[in-house]
Tab-separated table of C-alpha atoms and ligand atoms in Angstrom:
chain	number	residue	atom	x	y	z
A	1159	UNK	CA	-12.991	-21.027	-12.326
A	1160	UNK	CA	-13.690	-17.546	-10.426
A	1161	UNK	CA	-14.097	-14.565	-12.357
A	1162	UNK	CA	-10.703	-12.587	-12.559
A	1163	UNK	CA	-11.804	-9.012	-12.202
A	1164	UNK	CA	-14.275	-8.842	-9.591
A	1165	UNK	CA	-12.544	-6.007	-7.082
A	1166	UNK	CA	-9.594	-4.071	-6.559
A	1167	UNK	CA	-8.959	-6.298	-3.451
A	1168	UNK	CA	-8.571	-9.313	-5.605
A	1169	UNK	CA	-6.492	-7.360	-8.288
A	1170	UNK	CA	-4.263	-6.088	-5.240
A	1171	UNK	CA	-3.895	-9.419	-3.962
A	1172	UNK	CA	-3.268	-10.909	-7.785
A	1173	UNK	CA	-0.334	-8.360	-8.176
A	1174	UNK	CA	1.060	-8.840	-4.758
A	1175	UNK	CA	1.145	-13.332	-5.171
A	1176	UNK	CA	2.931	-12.148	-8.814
A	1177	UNK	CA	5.787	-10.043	-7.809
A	1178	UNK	CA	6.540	-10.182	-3.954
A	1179	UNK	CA	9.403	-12.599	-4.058
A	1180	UNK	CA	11.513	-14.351	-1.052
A	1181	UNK	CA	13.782	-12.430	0.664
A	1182	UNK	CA	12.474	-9.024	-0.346
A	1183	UNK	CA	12.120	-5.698	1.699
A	1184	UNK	CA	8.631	-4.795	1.762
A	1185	UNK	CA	6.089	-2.010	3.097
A	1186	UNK	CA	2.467	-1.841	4.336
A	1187	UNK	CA	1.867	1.437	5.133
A	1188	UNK	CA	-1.591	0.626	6.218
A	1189	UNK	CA	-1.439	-2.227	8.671
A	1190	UNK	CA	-5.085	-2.186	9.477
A	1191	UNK	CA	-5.803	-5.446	10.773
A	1192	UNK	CA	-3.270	-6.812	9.227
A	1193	UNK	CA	-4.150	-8.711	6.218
A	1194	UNK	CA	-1.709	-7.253	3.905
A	1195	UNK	CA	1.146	-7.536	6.143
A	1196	UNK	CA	0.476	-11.423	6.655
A	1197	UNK	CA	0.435	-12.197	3.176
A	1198	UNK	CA	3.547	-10.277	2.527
A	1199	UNK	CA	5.667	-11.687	5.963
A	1200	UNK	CA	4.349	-15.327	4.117
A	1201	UNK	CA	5.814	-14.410	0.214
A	1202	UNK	CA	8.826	-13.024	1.772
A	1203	UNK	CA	9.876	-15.530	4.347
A	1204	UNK	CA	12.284	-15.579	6.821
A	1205	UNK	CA	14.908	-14.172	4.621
A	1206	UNK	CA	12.852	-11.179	3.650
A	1207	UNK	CA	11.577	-8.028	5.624
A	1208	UNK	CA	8.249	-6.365	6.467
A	1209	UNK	CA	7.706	-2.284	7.850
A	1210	UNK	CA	4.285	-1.795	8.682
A	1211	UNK	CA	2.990	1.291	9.857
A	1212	UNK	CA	0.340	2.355	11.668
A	1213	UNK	CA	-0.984	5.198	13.306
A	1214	UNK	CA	-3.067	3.148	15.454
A	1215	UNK	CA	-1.659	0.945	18.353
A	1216	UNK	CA	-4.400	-1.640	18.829
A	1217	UNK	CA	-4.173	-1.982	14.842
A	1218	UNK	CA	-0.827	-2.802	15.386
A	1219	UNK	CA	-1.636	-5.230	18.394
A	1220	UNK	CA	-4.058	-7.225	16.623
A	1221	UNK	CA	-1.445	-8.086	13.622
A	1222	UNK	CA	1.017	-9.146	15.828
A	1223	UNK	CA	-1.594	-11.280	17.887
A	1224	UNK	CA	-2.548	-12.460	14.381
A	1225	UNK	CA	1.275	-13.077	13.290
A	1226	UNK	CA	1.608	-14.998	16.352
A	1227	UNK	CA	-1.892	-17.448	15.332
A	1228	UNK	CA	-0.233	-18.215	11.855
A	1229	UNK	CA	2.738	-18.937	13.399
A	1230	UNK	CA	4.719	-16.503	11.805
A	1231	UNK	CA	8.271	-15.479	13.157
A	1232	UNK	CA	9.518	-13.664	9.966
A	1233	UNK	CA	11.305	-10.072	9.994
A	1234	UNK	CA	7.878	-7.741	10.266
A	1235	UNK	CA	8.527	-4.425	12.301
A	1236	UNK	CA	5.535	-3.403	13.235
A	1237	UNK	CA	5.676	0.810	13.516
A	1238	UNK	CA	3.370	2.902	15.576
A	1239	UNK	CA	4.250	6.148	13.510
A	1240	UNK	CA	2.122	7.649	10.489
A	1241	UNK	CA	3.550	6.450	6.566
A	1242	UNK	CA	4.638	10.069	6.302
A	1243	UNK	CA	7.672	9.500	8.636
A	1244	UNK	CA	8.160	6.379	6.178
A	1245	UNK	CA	11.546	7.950	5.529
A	1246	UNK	CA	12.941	8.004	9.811
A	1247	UNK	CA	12.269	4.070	9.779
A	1248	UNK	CA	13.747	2.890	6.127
A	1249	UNK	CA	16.818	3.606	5.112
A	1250	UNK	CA	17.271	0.742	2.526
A	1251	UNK	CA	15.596	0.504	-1.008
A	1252	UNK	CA	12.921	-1.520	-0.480
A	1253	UNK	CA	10.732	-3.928	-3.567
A	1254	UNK	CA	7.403	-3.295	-3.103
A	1255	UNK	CA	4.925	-0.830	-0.783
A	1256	UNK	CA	1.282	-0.676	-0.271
A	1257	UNK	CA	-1.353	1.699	0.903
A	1258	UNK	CA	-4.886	0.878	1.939
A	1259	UNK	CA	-6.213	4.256	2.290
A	1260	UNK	CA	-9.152	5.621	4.675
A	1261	UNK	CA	-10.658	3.491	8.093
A	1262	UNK	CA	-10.620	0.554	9.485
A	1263	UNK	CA	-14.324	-0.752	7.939
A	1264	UNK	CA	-15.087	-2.351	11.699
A	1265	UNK	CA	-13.325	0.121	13.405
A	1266	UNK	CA	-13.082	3.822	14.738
A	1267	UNK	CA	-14.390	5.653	11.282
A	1268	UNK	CA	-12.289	9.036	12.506
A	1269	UNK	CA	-8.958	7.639	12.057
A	1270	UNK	CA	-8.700	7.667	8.597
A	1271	UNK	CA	-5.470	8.618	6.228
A	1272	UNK	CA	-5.903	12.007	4.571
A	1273	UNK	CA	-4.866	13.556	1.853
A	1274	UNK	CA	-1.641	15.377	3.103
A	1275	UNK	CA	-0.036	12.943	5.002
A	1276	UNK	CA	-0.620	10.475	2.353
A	1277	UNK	CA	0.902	12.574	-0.382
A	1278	UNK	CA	3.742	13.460	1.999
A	1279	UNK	CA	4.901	9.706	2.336
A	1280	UNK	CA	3.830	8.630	-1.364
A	1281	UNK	CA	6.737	11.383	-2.354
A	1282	UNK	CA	8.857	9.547	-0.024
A	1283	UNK	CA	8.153	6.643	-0.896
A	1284	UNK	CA	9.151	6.855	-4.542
A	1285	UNK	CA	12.421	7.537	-3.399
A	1286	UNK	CA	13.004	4.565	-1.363
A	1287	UNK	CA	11.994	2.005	-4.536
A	1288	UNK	CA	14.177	-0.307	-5.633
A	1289	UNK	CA	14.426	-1.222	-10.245
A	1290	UNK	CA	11.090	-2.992	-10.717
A	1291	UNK	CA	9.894	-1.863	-6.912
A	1292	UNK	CA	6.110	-1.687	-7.110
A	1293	UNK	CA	3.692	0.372	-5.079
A	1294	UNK	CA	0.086	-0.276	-4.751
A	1295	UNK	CA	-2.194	2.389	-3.537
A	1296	UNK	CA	-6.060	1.592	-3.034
A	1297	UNK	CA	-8.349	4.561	-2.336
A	1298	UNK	CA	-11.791	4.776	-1.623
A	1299	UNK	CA	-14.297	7.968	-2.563
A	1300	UNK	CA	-16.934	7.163	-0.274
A	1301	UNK	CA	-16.439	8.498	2.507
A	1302	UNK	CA	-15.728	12.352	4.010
A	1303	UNK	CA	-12.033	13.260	2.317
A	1304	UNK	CA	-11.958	10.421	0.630
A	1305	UNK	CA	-12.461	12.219	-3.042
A	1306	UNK	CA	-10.153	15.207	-2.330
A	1307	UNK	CA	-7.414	11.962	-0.933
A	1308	UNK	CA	-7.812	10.283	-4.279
A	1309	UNK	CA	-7.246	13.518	-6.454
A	1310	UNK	CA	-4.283	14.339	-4.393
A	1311	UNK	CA	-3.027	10.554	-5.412
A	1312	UNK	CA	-3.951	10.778	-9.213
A	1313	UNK	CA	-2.539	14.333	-9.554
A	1314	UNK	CA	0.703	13.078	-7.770
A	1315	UNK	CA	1.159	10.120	-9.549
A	1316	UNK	CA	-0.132	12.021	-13.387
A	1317	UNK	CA	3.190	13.985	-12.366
A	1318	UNK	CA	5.968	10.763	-12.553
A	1319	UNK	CA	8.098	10.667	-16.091
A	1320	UNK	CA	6.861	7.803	-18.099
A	1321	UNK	CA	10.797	6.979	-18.542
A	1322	UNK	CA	11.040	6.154	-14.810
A	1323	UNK	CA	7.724	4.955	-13.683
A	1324	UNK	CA	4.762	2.915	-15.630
A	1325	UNK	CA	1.478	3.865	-13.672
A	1326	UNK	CA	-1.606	2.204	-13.907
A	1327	UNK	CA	-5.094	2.832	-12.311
A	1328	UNK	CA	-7.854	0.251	-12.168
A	1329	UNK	CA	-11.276	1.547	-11.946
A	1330	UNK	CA	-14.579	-0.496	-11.915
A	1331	UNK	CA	-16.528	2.031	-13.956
A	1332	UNK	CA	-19.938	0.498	-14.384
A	1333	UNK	CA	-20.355	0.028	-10.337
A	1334	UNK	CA	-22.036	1.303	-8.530
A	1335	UNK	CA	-22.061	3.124	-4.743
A	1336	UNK	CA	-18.051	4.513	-5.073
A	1337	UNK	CA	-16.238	1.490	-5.719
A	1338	UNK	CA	-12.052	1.519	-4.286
A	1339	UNK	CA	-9.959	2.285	-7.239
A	1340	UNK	CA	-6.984	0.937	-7.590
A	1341	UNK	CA	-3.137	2.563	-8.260
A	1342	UNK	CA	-0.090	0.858	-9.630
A	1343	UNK	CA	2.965	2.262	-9.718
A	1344	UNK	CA	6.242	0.314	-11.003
A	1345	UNK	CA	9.747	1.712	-11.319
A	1346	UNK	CA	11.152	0.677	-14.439
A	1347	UNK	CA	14.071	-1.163	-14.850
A	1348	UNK	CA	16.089	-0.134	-18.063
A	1349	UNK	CA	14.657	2.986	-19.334
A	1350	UNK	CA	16.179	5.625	-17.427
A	1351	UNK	CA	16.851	9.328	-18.340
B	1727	LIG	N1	-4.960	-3.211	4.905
B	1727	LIG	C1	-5.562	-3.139	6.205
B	1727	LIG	C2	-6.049	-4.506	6.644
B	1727	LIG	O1	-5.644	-5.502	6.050
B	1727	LIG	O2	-6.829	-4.578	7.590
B	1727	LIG	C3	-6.657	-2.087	6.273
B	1727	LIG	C4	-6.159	-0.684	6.325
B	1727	LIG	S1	-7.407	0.502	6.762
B	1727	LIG	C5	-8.320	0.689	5.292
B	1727	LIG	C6	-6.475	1.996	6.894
B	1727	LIG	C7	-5.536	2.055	8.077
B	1727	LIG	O3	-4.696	3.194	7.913
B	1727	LIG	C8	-6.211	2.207	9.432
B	1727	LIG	O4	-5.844	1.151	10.266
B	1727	LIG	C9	-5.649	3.541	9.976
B	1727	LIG	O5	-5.397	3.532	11.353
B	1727	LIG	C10	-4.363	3.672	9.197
B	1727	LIG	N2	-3.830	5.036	9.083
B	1727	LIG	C11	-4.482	6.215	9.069
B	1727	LIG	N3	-3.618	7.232	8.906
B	1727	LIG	C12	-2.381	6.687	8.830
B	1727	LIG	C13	-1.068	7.206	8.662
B	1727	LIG	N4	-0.859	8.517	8.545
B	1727	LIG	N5	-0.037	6.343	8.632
B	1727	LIG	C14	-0.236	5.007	8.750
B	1727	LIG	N6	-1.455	4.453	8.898
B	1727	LIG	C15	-2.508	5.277	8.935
């Protein structure tokens, strides 16, 4: 048996295999190298659909290349636009949303998500969530903007009405060198106001 609570990755990953569901409308804001958006094209099939956005093109290239290894034909729109714009793309409620803030680790350190534009599409994308919709937002300190991004995240998400939204934050707080930390966000179901 591995240990449960090693990383925010795994934790990510743990909530994503527990609540992404066939035939769901999902979001990676972050495609990256695609990682997230495979797993989610593979837990909601072929009757599901997957926005991914990137602000990057070759980012964008590799995941379909990757798609295409795995075999996978599902419904994933792959959009070269920043998460802010989330709203010009979606127009339907969608079930769950990610974020994998900051760089590509192997890749051109400069393009990074900042603070505005990432608080610009996380109020967006509160609007867009379905009853039960989940977002998961992972931020990392370490780097130049990184702090300021994550402040502008907790503030944002200190500000949603307890009624409406249960919010969680994981934080590893005995590690060291800046580890990720970790944002839940789920839109209740019954308790409205
Ligand atoms: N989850 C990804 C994976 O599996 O490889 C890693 C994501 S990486 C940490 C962050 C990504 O966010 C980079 O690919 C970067 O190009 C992208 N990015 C930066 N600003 C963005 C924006 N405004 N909108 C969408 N993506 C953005």
């Amino acid at each position: 048996k591995y240990n449960e609570i090693v990383n925010t990755l795994k934790i990510a990953k743990d909530i994503i295999l527990n609540c992404v569901k066939d035939g769901q409308v999902v979001v990676d804001c972050t495609v990256g190298n695609g990682n997230d958006t495979i797993l989610l094209a593979k837990l909601v099939g072929k009757t599901g659909i997957v926005y991914g956005f990137d602000i990057q093109k070759t980012a964008l290239e590799i995941t379909k290349e990757n798609l295409a290894c795995e075999n996978i034909d599902n419904d994933v729109r792959l959009i070269h636009d920043g998460h802010e714009n989330i709203d010009l793309y979606i127009k339907e409620k969608v079930d769950f949303i990610i974020y994998n803030l900051g760089y590509l680790p192997k890749g051109n350190k400069s393009i990074k998500t900042n603070k505005d534009t990432t608080l610009k599409s996380l109020q967006k994308a509160i609007t867009i969530l379905n009853d039960s919709g989940i977002i998961l937002i992972t931020c990392y300190i370490g780097h130049e903007g990184g702090l300021e991004e994550k402040e502008e995240v907790e503030e944002f998400l200190k500000t949603l009405n307890q009624k409406q939204f249960n919010v969680i934050k994981y934080d590893f707080i005995n590690q060291i060198n800046h580890p990720p930390i970790l944002y839940g966000v789920e839109k209740s179901k019954t308790r409205r106001e």
